[in-house]
XYZ file of C-alpha atoms in Angstrom:
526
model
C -2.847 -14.110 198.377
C -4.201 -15.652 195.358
C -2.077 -13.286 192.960
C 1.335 -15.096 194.196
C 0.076 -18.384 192.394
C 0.002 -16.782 189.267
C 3.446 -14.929 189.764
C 5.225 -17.324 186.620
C 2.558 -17.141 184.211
C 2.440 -13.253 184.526
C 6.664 -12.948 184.607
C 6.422 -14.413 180.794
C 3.331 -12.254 180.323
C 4.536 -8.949 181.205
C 8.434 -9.766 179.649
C 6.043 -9.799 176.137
C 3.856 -6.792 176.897
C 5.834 -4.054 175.170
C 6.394 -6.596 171.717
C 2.805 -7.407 171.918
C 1.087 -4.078 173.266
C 2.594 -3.139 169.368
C 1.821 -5.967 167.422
C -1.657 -6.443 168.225
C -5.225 -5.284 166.894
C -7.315 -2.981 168.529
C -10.812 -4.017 167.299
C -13.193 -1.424 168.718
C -16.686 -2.870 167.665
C -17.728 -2.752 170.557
C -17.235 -0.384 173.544
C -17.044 -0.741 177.212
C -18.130 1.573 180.225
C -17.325 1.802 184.336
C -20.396 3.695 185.660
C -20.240 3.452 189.735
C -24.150 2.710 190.776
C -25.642 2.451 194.732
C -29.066 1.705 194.037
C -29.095 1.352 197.790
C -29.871 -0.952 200.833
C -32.391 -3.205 201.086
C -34.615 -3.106 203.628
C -36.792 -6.369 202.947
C -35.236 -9.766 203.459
C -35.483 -12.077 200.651
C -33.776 -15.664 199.499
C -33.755 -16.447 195.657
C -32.866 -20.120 194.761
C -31.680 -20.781 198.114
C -29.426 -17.762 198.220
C -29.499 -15.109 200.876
C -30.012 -11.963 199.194
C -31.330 -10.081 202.201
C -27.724 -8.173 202.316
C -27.237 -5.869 198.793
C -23.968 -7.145 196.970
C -22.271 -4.384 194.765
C -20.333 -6.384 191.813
C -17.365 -5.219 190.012
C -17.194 -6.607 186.209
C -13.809 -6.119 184.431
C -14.277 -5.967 180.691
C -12.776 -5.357 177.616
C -12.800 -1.975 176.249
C -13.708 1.697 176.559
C -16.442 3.687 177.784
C -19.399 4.218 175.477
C -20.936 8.073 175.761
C -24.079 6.415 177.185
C -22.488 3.354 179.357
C -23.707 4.980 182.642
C -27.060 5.551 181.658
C -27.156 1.745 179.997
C -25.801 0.867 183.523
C -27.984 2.755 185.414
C -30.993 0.419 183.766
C -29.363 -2.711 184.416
C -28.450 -1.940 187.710
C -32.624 -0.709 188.549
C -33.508 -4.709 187.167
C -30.778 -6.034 189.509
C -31.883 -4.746 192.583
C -35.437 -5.506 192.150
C -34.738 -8.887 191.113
C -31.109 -9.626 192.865
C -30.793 -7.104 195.403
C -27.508 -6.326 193.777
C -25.677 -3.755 191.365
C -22.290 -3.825 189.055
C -19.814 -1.253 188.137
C -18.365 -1.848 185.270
C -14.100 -1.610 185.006
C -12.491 -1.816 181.738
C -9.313 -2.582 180.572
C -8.533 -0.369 177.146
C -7.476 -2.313 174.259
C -3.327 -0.902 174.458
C -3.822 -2.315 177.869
C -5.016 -6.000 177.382
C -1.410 -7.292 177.538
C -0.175 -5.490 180.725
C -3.126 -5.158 182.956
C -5.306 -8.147 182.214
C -2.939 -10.003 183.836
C -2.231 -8.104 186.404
C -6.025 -8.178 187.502
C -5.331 -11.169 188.647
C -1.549 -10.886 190.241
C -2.160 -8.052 192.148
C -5.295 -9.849 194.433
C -7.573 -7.330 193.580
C -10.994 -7.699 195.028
C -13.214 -8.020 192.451
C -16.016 -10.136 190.989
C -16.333 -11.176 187.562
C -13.940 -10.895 184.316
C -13.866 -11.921 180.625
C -11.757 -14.988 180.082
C -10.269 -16.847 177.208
C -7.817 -19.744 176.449
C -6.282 -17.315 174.152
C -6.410 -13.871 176.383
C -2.864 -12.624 177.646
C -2.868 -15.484 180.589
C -5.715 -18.152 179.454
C -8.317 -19.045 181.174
C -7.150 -22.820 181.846
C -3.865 -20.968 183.336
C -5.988 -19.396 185.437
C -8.286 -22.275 186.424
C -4.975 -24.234 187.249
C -3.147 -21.549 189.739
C -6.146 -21.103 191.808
C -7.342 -17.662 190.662
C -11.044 -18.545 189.701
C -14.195 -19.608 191.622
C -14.889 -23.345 190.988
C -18.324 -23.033 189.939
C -19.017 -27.021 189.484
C -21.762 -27.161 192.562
C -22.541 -23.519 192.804
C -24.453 -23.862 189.533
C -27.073 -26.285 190.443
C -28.012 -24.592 193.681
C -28.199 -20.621 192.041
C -28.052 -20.641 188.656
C -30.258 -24.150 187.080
C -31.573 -22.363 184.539
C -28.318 -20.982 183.323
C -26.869 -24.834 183.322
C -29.115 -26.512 181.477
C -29.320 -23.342 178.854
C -25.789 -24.917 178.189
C -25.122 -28.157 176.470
C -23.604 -30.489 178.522
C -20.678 -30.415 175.575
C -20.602 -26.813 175.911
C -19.762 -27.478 179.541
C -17.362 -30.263 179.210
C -14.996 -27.988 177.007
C -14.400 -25.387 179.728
C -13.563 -28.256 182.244
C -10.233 -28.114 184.050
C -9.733 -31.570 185.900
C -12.916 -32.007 186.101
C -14.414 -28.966 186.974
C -16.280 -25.790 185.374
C -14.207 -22.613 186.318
C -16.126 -19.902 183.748
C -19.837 -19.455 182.382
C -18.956 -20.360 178.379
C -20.785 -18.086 175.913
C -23.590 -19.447 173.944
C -22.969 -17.551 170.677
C -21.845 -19.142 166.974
C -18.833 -17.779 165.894
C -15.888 -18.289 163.239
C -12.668 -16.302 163.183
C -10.935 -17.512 160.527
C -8.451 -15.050 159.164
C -8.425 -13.836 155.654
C -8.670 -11.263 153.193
C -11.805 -8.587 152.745
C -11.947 -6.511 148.884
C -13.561 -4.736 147.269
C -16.265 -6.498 145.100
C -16.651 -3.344 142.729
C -12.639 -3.735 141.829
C -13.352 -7.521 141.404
C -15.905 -7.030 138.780
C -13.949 -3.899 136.974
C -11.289 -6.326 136.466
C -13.290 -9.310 135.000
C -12.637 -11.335 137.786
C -15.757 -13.479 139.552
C -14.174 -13.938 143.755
C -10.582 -14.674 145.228
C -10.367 -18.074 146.422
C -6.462 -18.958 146.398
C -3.500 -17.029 146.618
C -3.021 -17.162 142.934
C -6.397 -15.196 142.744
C -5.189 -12.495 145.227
C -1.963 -11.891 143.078
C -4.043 -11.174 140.175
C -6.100 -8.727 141.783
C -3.433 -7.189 143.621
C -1.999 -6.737 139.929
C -4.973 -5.540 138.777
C -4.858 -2.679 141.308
C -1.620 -1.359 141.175
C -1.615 -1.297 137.472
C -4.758 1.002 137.252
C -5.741 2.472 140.418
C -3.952 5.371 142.582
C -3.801 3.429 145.756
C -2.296 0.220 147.153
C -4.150 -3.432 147.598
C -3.182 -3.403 151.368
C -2.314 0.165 152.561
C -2.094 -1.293 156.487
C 0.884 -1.111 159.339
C 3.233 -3.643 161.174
C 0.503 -5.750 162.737
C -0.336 -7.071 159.150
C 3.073 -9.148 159.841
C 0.846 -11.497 161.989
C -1.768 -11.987 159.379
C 0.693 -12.511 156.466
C 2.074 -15.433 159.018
C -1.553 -16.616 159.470
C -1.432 -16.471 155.753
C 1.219 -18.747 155.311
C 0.435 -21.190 158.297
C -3.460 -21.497 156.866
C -2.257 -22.293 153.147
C 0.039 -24.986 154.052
C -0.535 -28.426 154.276
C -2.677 -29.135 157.195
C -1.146 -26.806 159.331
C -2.184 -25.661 162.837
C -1.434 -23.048 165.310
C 0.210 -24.808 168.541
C 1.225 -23.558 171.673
C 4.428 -21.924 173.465
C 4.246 -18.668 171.889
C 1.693 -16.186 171.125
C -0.544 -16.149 168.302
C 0.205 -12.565 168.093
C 3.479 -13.171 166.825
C 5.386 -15.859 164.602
C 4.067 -18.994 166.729
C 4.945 -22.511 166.471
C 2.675 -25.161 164.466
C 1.685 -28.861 163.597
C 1.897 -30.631 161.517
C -2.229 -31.522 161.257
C -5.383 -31.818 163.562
C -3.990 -35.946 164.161
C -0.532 -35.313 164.959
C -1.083 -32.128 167.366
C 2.167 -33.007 169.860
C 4.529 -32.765 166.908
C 4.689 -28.985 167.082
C 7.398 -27.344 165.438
C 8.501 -23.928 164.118
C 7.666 -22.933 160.675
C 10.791 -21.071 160.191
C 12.615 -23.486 159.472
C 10.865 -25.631 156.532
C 11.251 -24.459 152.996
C 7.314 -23.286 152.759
C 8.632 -20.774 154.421
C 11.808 -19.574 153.601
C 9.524 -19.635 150.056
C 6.853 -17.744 152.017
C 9.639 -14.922 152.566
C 10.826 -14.619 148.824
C 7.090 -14.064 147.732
C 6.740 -11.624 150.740
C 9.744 -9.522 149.033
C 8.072 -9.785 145.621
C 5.057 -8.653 147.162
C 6.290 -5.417 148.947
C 8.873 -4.684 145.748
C 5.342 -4.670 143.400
C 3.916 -2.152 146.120
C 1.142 -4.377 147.279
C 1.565 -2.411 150.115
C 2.820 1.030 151.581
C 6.842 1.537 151.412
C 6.352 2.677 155.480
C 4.511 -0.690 156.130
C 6.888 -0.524 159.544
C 6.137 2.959 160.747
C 2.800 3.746 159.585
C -0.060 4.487 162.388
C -3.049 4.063 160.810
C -4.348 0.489 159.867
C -5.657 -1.451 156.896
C -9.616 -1.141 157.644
C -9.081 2.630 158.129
C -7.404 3.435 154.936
C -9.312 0.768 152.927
C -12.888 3.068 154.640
C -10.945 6.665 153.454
C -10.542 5.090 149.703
C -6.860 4.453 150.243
C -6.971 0.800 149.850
C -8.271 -1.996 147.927
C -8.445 -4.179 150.546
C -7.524 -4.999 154.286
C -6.695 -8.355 156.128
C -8.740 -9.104 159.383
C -10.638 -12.590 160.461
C -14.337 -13.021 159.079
C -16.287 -11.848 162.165
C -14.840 -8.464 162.000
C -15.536 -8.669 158.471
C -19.174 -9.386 158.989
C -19.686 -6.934 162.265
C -17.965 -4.249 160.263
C -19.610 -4.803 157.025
C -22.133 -1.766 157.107
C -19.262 0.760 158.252
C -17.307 -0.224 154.978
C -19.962 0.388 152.768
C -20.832 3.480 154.715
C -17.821 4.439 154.061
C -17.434 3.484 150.246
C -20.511 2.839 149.035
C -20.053 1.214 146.010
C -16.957 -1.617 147.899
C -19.362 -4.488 148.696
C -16.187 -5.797 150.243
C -15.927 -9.783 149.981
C -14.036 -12.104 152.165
C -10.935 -14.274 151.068
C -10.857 -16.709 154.077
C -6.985 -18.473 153.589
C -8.149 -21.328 155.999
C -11.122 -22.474 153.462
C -9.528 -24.547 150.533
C -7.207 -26.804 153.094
C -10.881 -27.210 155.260
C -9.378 -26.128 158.232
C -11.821 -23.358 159.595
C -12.083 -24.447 163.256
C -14.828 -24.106 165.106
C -15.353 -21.572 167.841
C -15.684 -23.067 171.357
C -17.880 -21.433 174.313
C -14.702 -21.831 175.945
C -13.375 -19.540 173.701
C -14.897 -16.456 175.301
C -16.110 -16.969 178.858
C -17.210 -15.242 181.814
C -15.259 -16.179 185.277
C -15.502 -14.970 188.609
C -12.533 -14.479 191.050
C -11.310 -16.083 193.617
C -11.274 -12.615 195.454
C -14.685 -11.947 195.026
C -16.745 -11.414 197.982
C -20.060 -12.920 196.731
C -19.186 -15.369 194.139
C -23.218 -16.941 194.034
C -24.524 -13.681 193.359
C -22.075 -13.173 190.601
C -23.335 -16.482 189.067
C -26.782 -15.051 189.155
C -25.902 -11.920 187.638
C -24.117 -13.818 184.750
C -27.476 -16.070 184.425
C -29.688 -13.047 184.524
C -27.598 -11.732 181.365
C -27.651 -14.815 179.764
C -30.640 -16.151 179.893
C -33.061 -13.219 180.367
C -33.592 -11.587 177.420
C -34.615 -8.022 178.998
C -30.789 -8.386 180.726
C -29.194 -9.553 177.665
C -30.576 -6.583 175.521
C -29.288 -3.966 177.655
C -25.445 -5.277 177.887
C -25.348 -6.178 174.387
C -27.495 -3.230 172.623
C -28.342 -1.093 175.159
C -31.468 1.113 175.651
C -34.269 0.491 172.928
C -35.413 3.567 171.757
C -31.837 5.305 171.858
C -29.145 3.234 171.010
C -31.147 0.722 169.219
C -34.834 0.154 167.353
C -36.063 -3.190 165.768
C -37.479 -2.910 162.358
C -38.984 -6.085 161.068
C -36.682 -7.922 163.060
C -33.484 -6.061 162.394
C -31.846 -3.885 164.757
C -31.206 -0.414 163.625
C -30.009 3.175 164.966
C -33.075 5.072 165.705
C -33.911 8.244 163.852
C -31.774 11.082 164.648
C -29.347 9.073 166.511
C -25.664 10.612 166.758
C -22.935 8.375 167.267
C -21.251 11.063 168.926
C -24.095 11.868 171.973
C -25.761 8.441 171.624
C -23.465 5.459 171.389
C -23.140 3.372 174.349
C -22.723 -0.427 174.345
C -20.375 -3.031 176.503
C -17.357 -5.675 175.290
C -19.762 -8.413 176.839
C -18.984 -10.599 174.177
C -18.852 -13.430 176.477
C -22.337 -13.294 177.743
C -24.080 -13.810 174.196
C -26.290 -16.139 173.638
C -27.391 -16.906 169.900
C -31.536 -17.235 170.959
C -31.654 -13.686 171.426
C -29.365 -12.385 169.129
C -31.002 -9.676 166.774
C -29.493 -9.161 163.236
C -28.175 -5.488 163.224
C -28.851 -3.648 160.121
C -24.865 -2.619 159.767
C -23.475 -6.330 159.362
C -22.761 -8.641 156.149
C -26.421 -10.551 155.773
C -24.214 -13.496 154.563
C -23.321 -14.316 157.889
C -26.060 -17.024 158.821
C -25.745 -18.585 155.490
C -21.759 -19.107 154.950
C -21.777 -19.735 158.999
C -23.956 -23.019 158.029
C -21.703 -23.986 155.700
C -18.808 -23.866 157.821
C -20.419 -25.639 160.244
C -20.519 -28.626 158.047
C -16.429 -28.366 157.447
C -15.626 -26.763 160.303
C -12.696 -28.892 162.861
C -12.399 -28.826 166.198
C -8.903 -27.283 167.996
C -6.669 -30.607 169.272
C -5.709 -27.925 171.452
C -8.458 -27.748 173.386
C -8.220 -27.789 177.111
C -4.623 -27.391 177.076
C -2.724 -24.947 179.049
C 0.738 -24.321 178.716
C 2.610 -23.348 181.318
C 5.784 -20.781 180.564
C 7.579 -20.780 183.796
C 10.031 -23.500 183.261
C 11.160 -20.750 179.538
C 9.884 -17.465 180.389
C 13.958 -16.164 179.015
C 13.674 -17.789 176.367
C 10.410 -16.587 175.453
C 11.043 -12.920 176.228
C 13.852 -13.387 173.980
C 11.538 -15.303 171.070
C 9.394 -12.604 171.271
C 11.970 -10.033 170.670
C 13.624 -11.314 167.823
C 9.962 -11.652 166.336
C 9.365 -8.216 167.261
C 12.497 -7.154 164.657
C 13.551 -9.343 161.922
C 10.495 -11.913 162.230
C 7.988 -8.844 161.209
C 10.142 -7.712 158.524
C 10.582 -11.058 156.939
C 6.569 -11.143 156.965
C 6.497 -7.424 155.268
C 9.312 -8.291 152.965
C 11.796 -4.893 154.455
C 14.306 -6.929 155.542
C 18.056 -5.542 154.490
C 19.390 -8.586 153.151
C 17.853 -10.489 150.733
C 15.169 -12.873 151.697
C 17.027 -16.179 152.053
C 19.908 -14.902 153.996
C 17.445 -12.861 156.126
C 15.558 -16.794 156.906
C 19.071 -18.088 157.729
C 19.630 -15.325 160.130
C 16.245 -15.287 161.570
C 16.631 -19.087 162.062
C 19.698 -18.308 163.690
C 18.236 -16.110 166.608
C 15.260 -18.038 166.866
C 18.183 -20.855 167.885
C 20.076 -18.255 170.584
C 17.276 -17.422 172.032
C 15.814 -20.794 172.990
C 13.133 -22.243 170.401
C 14.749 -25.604 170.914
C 14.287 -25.606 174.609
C 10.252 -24.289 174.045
C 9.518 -26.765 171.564
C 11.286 -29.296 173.840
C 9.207 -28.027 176.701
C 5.879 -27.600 174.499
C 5.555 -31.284 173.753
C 6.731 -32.707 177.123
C 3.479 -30.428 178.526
C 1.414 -32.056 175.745
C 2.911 -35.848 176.346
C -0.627 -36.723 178.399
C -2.954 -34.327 177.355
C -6.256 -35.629 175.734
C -8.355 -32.895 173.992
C -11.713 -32.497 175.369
C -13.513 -32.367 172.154
């Protein structure tokens, strides 16, 4: 069974699902759907691209997500097109966003029999982990016999990035993308107190100021999850900085030292930036940049910055942009800008098809027709308009080239729309009416900046410190969080003496130590 191959990467995985099920982000732009479809049997015998499709193949496509109001009837259209043209049909299985951590691996532990899945170096067990322990269709041939025009749609550098020893493993989107994190604000705020745009931490501060000394809410009125970004924070305004390996970026990770020396990772706990990182942190919190139950609140950042509550909420730039139009729906007069921490120390990194894939399984049944499916979505643009917008006319109209609700529509009764991030394709992609217009233009100019991950290709494997990870994880989970928040019980310092401490007991020598013998021969594919 192919699930017992995986068996070590998903013991580390599921040890970390309860820290990380509460540390991480649900980000619900969009929404996915399972709507069972039989369109049928066919009862003509026909061969597309050398491919026996006399015999109807029913799909199953896990995704990301929950079901959209109108998924089935979305599905219902895509499935019509797929039997005509592929004599085949999808449901659609999702994964909810609590989920991601426990049962995304599991898909692939248990040796269910399905067909195609999101993937992603950074998902709860990455894609090259996956590619490695045998759970994915090698799909190296298989393209130039089914699916030409899907290949050469891809650059051949596009390709060579998903590569695992030599071979392709997952269909890489197509779709131009930057996730850098930082912080969005209110523009309105900005200009009230004199101020032109944030662009360093110093900047922040003063704004922050500004808003607890004359308005009746906090600058960042979020939960514990905002831990992580402070982190990000820190890592991005340091030096040259870079997230590494060995633990998840959900938490406290380890780093390097710069995009040249990637194997000397290290954890930043134990430099001075950051026992200075946690002083500020307690300055912050004692000045009430943020809520006094930081640890037990419920509701996040974007939702009380969206009920007035807020000044301002941290998130990465692409939810920033996507989310732009429900912000100023919300507060009209916001304009919220975007404080990316990553910019001044140019290291925005570029996005990598890689980064968000589509795979098929091992398991699955018909693996070619899969492939065809995917290059129907990807490179069809009648496909690619249904599982990214969904039915023109009711979930979406285009208006001089944007893409807006149509009249009368009700989120409510109307929404529908699928997680298929990973089947984009930036030739057909429609500018939607509810995201930040600045998102071609400041795009282009990251693009000239922008540096590629050292990381790569890499896959780390956990099984040789899967303890000491479940134990790294839980002392993140306590004081590491509350050093990031600034609600630690002792003071600061001794707080970064003790954390460094635990981090010790619990094995961050021995991960390190492991981290960089893993990395000893890797070569980046870049």
């Amino acid at each position: 069974m192919k699930g017992k191959k995986i068996a070590s990467s998903l013991m580390a995985v599921l040890m970390l699902a309860g820290v990380l099920t509460a540390c991480t982000s649900k980000n619900n732009n969009n929404e996915s759907s399972t709507s069972p479809t039989d369109s049928g049997k066919s009862e003509t015998t026909a061969n597309t691209g050398g491919v026996d499709t006399s015999k109807e193949a029913k799909l199953t496509y896990y995704l990301w997500g929950s079901e959209g109001v109108n998924n089935k009837a979305i599905l219902g259209e895509i499935n019509k097109k797929l039997k005509a043209d592929l004599n085949a049909s999808i449901e659609v299985k999702y994964i909810d966003w609590p989920d991601t951590a426990t049962k995304y691996p599991l898909l692939f532990a248990s040796g269910e029999n399905f067909d195609m899945s999101h993937a992603s170096p950074g998902a709860p067990v990455s894609y090259f982990t996956l590619a490695s322990e045998g759970a994915l269709v090698d799909i190296t041939e298989m393209l130039d016999k089914v699916a030409p025009k899907l290949k050469a749609e891809i650059p051949a550098t596009v390709w060579e990035n998903t590569k695992y020893k030599g071979k392709i493993y997952g269909v890489p989107s197509l779709y131009s993308e930057y996730t850098p994190t930082g912080f969005a604000y209110r523009s309105d705020l900005l200009k009230k107190y004199g101020m032109e745009k944030i662009s360093s931490i110093d900047d922040m501060v003063k704004y922050m100021d500004n808003v607890v000394a004359n308005e009746s809410f906090t600058p960042i009125n979020g939960k514990a999850e905002d831990a992580q970004n402070m982190f990000r924070m820190l890592v991005d305004t340091t030096d040259m900085w870079l997230n590494a390996p060995g633990i998840s970026l959900n938490e406290l990770n380890l780093v390097t030292k710069s995009p040249e020396d990637f194997k000397t990772v290290f954890h930043p706990a134990y430099t001075q930036e950051f026992e200075d990182w946690a002083v500020k942190m307690r300055e912050w919190a004692d000045k009430g940049y943020w809520g006094k139950d930081v640890l037990s609140a419920t509701m996040g950042g974007k939702e009380n910055f969206r009920a007035g509550n807020s000044a301002g909420y941290l998130t990465h730039a692409q939810d920033w942009i996507g989310q732009y139009g429900a912000d100023i729906k919300a507060q009209p007069e916001s304009d919220p800008y975007f404080f990316t921490f990553a910019e001044a120390n140019k290291k925005i990194k570029r996005k990598m098809g890689v980064d968000n894939s589509t795979v098929i399984s091992t398991n699955s049944a018909n693996p070619e027709r899969a492939l065809m499916v995917i290059e129907k979505f990807m490179t069809d643009e009648s496909y690619y308009n249904l599982i990214q917008y969904g039915i023109e006319g009711k979930q979406y109209v285009i208006e001089d080239g944007i893409k807006k609700f149509p009249p009368g529509y009700n989120e409510k009764t109307d929404a529908g729309g699928f997680s298929a991030w990973s089947l984009r394709n930036d030739k057909f992609v429609v500018p939607s009416d509810t995201e930040n217009p600045i998102r071609n233009s400041l795009f282009a100019e990251w693009d000239k900046v922008a540096i590629d991950d050292p990381y790569n290709g890499f896959s780390f494997d956990p099984s040789n410190v899967t303890t000491e990870i479940a134990s790294i994880s839980n002392v993140n989970s306590q004081l590491g969080i509350q050093l990031m928040l600034g609600k630690t019980s002792q003071e600061p310092k001794k707080a970064v003496a003790e954390y460094r401490e635990q981090l010790k007991k619990a094995g961050i020598d021995k991960v390190i130590a492991e981290v960089q013998k893993q990395l000893a021969e890797f070569v980046p594919v870049n």
